[in-house]
């Protein structure tokens, strides 16, 4: 009895300890799971100032913004800086200031900058020959023109080629882009004939990589990018692991502006030299005879009346206006060339400022009005809530699609009270986009789009989408991609067991690698 009583406290202690352990297990923090990837850090912002403090009338900027709308030039962002300070910023919703944006030929300015760094470091010379960098890829029957081609010929678009190689031609290629370049005929003596080509920029990117041992992306990440406070920066690469050169950089609109300011300041940034003044002058076409009267093209910059422009297709324009210490950055979704974009700047902001001469002391009458306009820019127009009796009959049903060029095999529409989920299956897999009914819904999608998106196809892409019934049998969707120039429009005609769908886009290239409208696809519920 004594032994039993003596052991009782110990038994109780063990039981309590076990109970606490089990209780602790029940309330303990869950097992450590793999952390979600951190969101990219936001880039540092440039200083802000009012237009009037920099001798610019807010009214003139407002007139410029309005003129783009009048001329039907779809803008996605507009930023204006003077003396390195932003005096106007406008982003057309759902495009925002912190979304990295795919830029097309404006990417060539980043390639130009990487080449400028390699040039400054003494690792790349303008006289370096293409064939000397890649001797194993030179065809046995290589022409004398190919053998003579240099860095300078590539960067000034005077390589001797007779045709333009667009990025959308090479992006689908899974084989060597370098070999494709070497096989191109070179009928003209390099340096004698201007012919714009993204193929030249790719070869320049490859030569920078060979000269420095780093991709253009790595080179910029180690030099210019951190100095400018750029955080979200990436660059599409070829199957060979070389930055695409002519296109494919993702960066925010304000960070595009920073690159322009760097050139406007002749390579200086916060008192530190990042590029030589010589390289910036060469880029603007101020050093040699390559800035001819016909093309006015330097090193990836065009000379304009009163300024310089670097540009990419679909309204991506960066303009430097030395007389005003001004840089203007724009992204958009329209077809006219960069000259049309610059024409608006020239006809409004520059013309009005020039007319005022040296008497440019303005009051702040329009300052707040301009700021309010910039805050209210919007492409996400109001969407009416509508419905159809067909919803109850087709929701959740799978339409089997007839054979078509895009490889679509199935389409399904899942309706809820305030949304519809568009689900499509093709050769890449099953993809969906959730669209608001009477509203806009933000999300991400793997939806195939390369044939409408200049042959860009990211693994996943942000999207903002809405849908509306225009009549009992017709559902229309709008998909806006805030990180791209593109907006897709779907017209879907339905009965209780059939579907036809046509998909189009706001802007795209022409020819065999592009087009604005895809062929109609049809199907039935089986």
PDB file of C-alpha atoms in Angstrom, residues 382-497:
ATOM      1  CA  UNK A 382     -17.921  50.467 -66.930  1.00  0.00           C
ATOM      2  CA  UNK A 383     -19.509  47.079 -67.608  1.00  0.00           C
ATOM      3  CA  UNK A 384     -23.263  46.591 -67.332  1.00  0.00           C
ATOM      4  CA  UNK A 385     -24.532  43.511 -65.503  1.00  0.00           C
ATOM      5  CA  UNK A 386     -26.516  41.340 -67.886  1.00  0.00           C
ATOM      6  CA  UNK A 387     -27.677  37.739 -68.030  1.00  0.00           C
ATOM      7  CA  UNK A 388     -29.378  35.257 -70.377  1.00  0.00           C
ATOM      8  CA  UNK A 389     -31.813  32.327 -70.066  1.00  0.00           C
ATOM      9  CA  UNK A 390     -29.076  30.173 -71.594  1.00  0.00           C
ATOM     10  CA  UNK A 391     -27.001  30.363 -68.421  1.00  0.00           C
ATOM     11  CA  UNK A 392     -28.999  27.630 -66.709  1.00  0.00           C
ATOM     12  CA  UNK A 393     -28.721  25.353 -69.758  1.00  0.00           C
ATOM     13  CA  UNK A 394     -25.022  25.658 -70.606  1.00  0.00           C
ATOM     14  CA  UNK A 395     -23.254  26.423 -67.322  1.00  0.00           C
ATOM     15  CA  UNK A 396     -20.720  23.710 -66.525  1.00  0.00           C
ATOM     16  CA  UNK A 397     -21.337  21.859 -69.790  1.00  0.00           C
ATOM     17  CA  UNK A 398     -18.371  20.999 -72.010  1.00  0.00           C
ATOM     18  CA  UNK A 399     -18.441  21.955 -75.672  1.00  0.00           C
ATOM     19  CA  UNK A 400     -16.366  19.631 -77.854  1.00  0.00           C
ATOM     20  CA  UNK A 401     -14.688  21.801 -80.466  1.00  0.00           C
ATOM     21  CA  UNK A 402     -14.302  20.863 -84.131  1.00  0.00           C
ATOM     22  CA  UNK A 403     -10.773  20.618 -85.554  1.00  0.00           C
ATOM     23  CA  UNK A 404      -9.199  24.067 -85.854  1.00  0.00           C
ATOM     24  CA  UNK A 405      -5.871  25.826 -86.488  1.00  0.00           C
ATOM     25  CA  UNK A 406      -5.388  26.751 -82.832  1.00  0.00           C
ATOM     26  CA  UNK A 407      -5.672  23.199 -81.521  1.00  0.00           C
ATOM     27  CA  UNK A 408      -8.613  24.014 -79.233  1.00  0.00           C
ATOM     28  CA  UNK A 409     -10.455  20.832 -78.242  1.00  0.00           C
ATOM     29  CA  UNK A 410     -12.825  21.885 -75.449  1.00  0.00           C
ATOM     30  CA  UNK A 411     -14.525  25.005 -74.098  1.00  0.00           C
ATOM     31  CA  UNK A 412     -16.566  25.265 -70.907  1.00  0.00           C
ATOM     32  CA  UNK A 413     -18.393  28.192 -69.312  1.00  0.00           C
ATOM     33  CA  UNK A 414     -18.957  28.015 -65.556  1.00  0.00           C
ATOM     34  CA  UNK A 415     -21.393  30.722 -64.451  1.00  0.00           C
ATOM     35  CA  UNK A 416     -21.827  32.084 -60.948  1.00  0.00           C
ATOM     36  CA  UNK A 417     -24.016  34.962 -59.844  1.00  0.00           C
ATOM     37  CA  UNK A 418     -21.481  37.663 -60.661  1.00  0.00           C
ATOM     38  CA  UNK A 419     -18.851  35.897 -62.800  1.00  0.00           C
ATOM     39  CA  UNK A 420     -18.191  33.403 -65.549  1.00  0.00           C
ATOM     40  CA  UNK A 421     -15.123  31.174 -65.716  1.00  0.00           C
ATOM     41  CA  UNK A 422     -14.003  30.565 -69.301  1.00  0.00           C
ATOM     42  CA  UNK A 423     -12.189  27.220 -69.506  1.00  0.00           C
ATOM     43  CA  UNK A 424     -10.357  26.163 -72.669  1.00  0.00           C
ATOM     44  CA  UNK A 425      -8.326  23.067 -73.478  1.00  0.00           C
ATOM     45  CA  UNK A 426      -5.742  23.020 -76.250  1.00  0.00           C
ATOM     46  CA  UNK A 427      -2.385  21.378 -77.036  1.00  0.00           C
ATOM     47  CA  UNK A 428      -0.751  23.242 -74.128  1.00  0.00           C
ATOM     48  CA  UNK A 429      -3.247  22.006 -71.530  1.00  0.00           C
ATOM     49  CA  UNK A 430      -6.333  23.423 -69.821  1.00  0.00           C
ATOM     50  CA  UNK A 431      -6.501  27.163 -69.103  1.00  0.00           C
ATOM     51  CA  UNK A 432      -9.077  29.453 -67.550  1.00  0.00           C
ATOM     52  CA  UNK A 433      -9.903  33.130 -67.150  1.00  0.00           C
ATOM     53  CA  UNK A 434     -12.487  34.308 -64.631  1.00  0.00           C
ATOM     54  CA  UNK A 435     -14.504  37.254 -65.967  1.00  0.00           C
ATOM     55  CA  UNK A 436     -16.673  39.573 -63.920  1.00  0.00           C
ATOM     56  CA  UNK A 437     -20.314  39.991 -64.963  1.00  0.00           C
ATOM     57  CA  UNK A 438     -20.913  43.705 -64.512  1.00  0.00           C
ATOM     58  CA  UNK A 439     -17.404  44.122 -63.075  1.00  0.00           C
ATOM     59  CA  UNK A 440     -13.714  43.429 -63.653  1.00  0.00           C
ATOM     60  CA  UNK A 441     -11.880  40.534 -61.984  1.00  0.00           C
ATOM     61  CA  UNK A 442      -8.099  40.398 -61.588  1.00  0.00           C
ATOM     62  CA  UNK A 443      -6.270  37.103 -61.763  1.00  0.00           C
ATOM     63  CA  UNK A 444      -3.605  35.144 -63.578  1.00  0.00           C
ATOM     64  CA  UNK A 445      -3.841  32.721 -66.460  1.00  0.00           C
ATOM     65  CA  UNK A 446      -1.849  30.291 -68.578  1.00  0.00           C
ATOM     66  CA  UNK A 447      -4.164  30.951 -71.543  1.00  0.00           C
ATOM     67  CA  UNK A 448      -2.517  30.435 -74.928  1.00  0.00           C
ATOM     68  CA  UNK A 449      -2.085  33.770 -76.682  1.00  0.00           C
ATOM     69  CA  UNK A 450       1.125  33.789 -78.706  1.00  0.00           C
ATOM     70  CA  UNK A 451      -0.662  33.942 -82.054  1.00  0.00           C
ATOM     71  CA  UNK A 452      -2.328  37.217 -81.054  1.00  0.00           C
ATOM     72  CA  UNK A 453       0.437  38.532 -78.796  1.00  0.00           C
ATOM     73  CA  UNK A 454       3.381  39.030 -81.162  1.00  0.00           C
ATOM     74  CA  UNK A 455       4.462  35.433 -80.390  1.00  0.00           C
ATOM     75  CA  UNK A 456       4.906  36.077 -76.670  1.00  0.00           C
ATOM     76  CA  UNK A 457       3.761  33.213 -74.436  1.00  0.00           C
ATOM     77  CA  UNK A 458       4.626  33.487 -70.758  1.00  0.00           C
ATOM     78  CA  UNK A 459       4.003  30.453 -68.508  1.00  0.00           C
ATOM     79  CA  UNK A 460       1.545  32.612 -66.558  1.00  0.00           C
ATOM     80  CA  UNK A 461       0.254  36.109 -67.177  1.00  0.00           C
ATOM     81  CA  UNK A 462      -1.734  38.618 -65.137  1.00  0.00           C
ATOM     82  CA  UNK A 463      -5.173  39.320 -66.566  1.00  0.00           C
ATOM     83  CA  UNK A 464      -8.132  41.588 -65.750  1.00  0.00           C
ATOM     84  CA  UNK A 465     -11.349  40.381 -67.350  1.00  0.00           C
ATOM     85  CA  UNK A 466     -15.058  41.146 -67.742  1.00  0.00           C
ATOM     86  CA  UNK A 467     -17.997  39.693 -69.651  1.00  0.00           C
ATOM     87  CA  UNK A 468     -21.400  40.916 -70.732  1.00  0.00           C
ATOM     88  CA  UNK A 469     -24.376  39.489 -72.610  1.00  0.00           C
ATOM     89  CA  UNK A 470     -25.092  41.767 -75.573  1.00  0.00           C
ATOM     90  CA  UNK A 471     -28.187  39.724 -76.346  1.00  0.00           C
ATOM     91  CA  UNK A 472     -29.690  36.423 -75.215  1.00  0.00           C
ATOM     92  CA  UNK A 473     -27.325  34.406 -77.425  1.00  0.00           C
ATOM     93  CA  UNK A 474     -24.141  36.509 -77.525  1.00  0.00           C
ATOM     94  CA  UNK A 475     -21.591  36.779 -74.732  1.00  0.00           C
ATOM     95  CA  UNK A 476     -18.686  39.188 -75.118  1.00  0.00           C
ATOM     96  CA  UNK A 477     -15.509  39.079 -73.048  1.00  0.00           C
ATOM     97  CA  UNK A 478     -12.597  41.481 -72.680  1.00  0.00           C
ATOM     98  CA  UNK A 479      -9.276  40.239 -71.346  1.00  0.00           C
ATOM     99  CA  UNK A 480      -6.709  42.928 -70.502  1.00  0.00           C
ATOM    100  CA  UNK A 481      -3.131  41.929 -69.727  1.00  0.00           C
ATOM    101  CA  UNK A 482      -1.597  44.626 -67.470  1.00  0.00           C
ATOM    102  CA  UNK A 483       1.938  43.410 -68.207  1.00  0.00           C
ATOM    103  CA  UNK A 484       1.575  43.472 -71.979  1.00  0.00           C
ATOM    104  CA  UNK A 485       0.357  45.728 -74.766  1.00  0.00           C
ATOM    105  CA  UNK A 486      -2.513  43.386 -75.582  1.00  0.00           C
ATOM    106  CA  UNK A 487      -6.236  43.232 -74.880  1.00  0.00           C
ATOM    107  CA  UNK A 488      -8.249  40.291 -76.214  1.00  0.00           C
ATOM    108  CA  UNK A 489     -11.900  40.422 -77.234  1.00  0.00           C
ATOM    109  CA  UNK A 490     -14.043  37.284 -77.455  1.00  0.00           C
ATOM    110  CA  UNK A 491     -17.404  37.092 -79.173  1.00  0.00           C
ATOM    111  CA  UNK A 492     -19.155  33.883 -78.167  1.00  0.00           C
ATOM    112  CA  UNK A 493     -22.444  32.910 -79.826  1.00  0.00           C
ATOM    113  CA  UNK A 494     -24.442  30.188 -78.087  1.00  0.00           C
ATOM    114  CA  UNK A 495     -27.511  28.016 -78.240  1.00  0.00           C
ATOM    115  CA  UNK A 496     -28.440  25.430 -75.645  1.00  0.00           C
ATOM    116  CA  UNK A 497     -26.010  22.946 -77.240  1.00  0.00           C
TER     117      UNK A 497
END
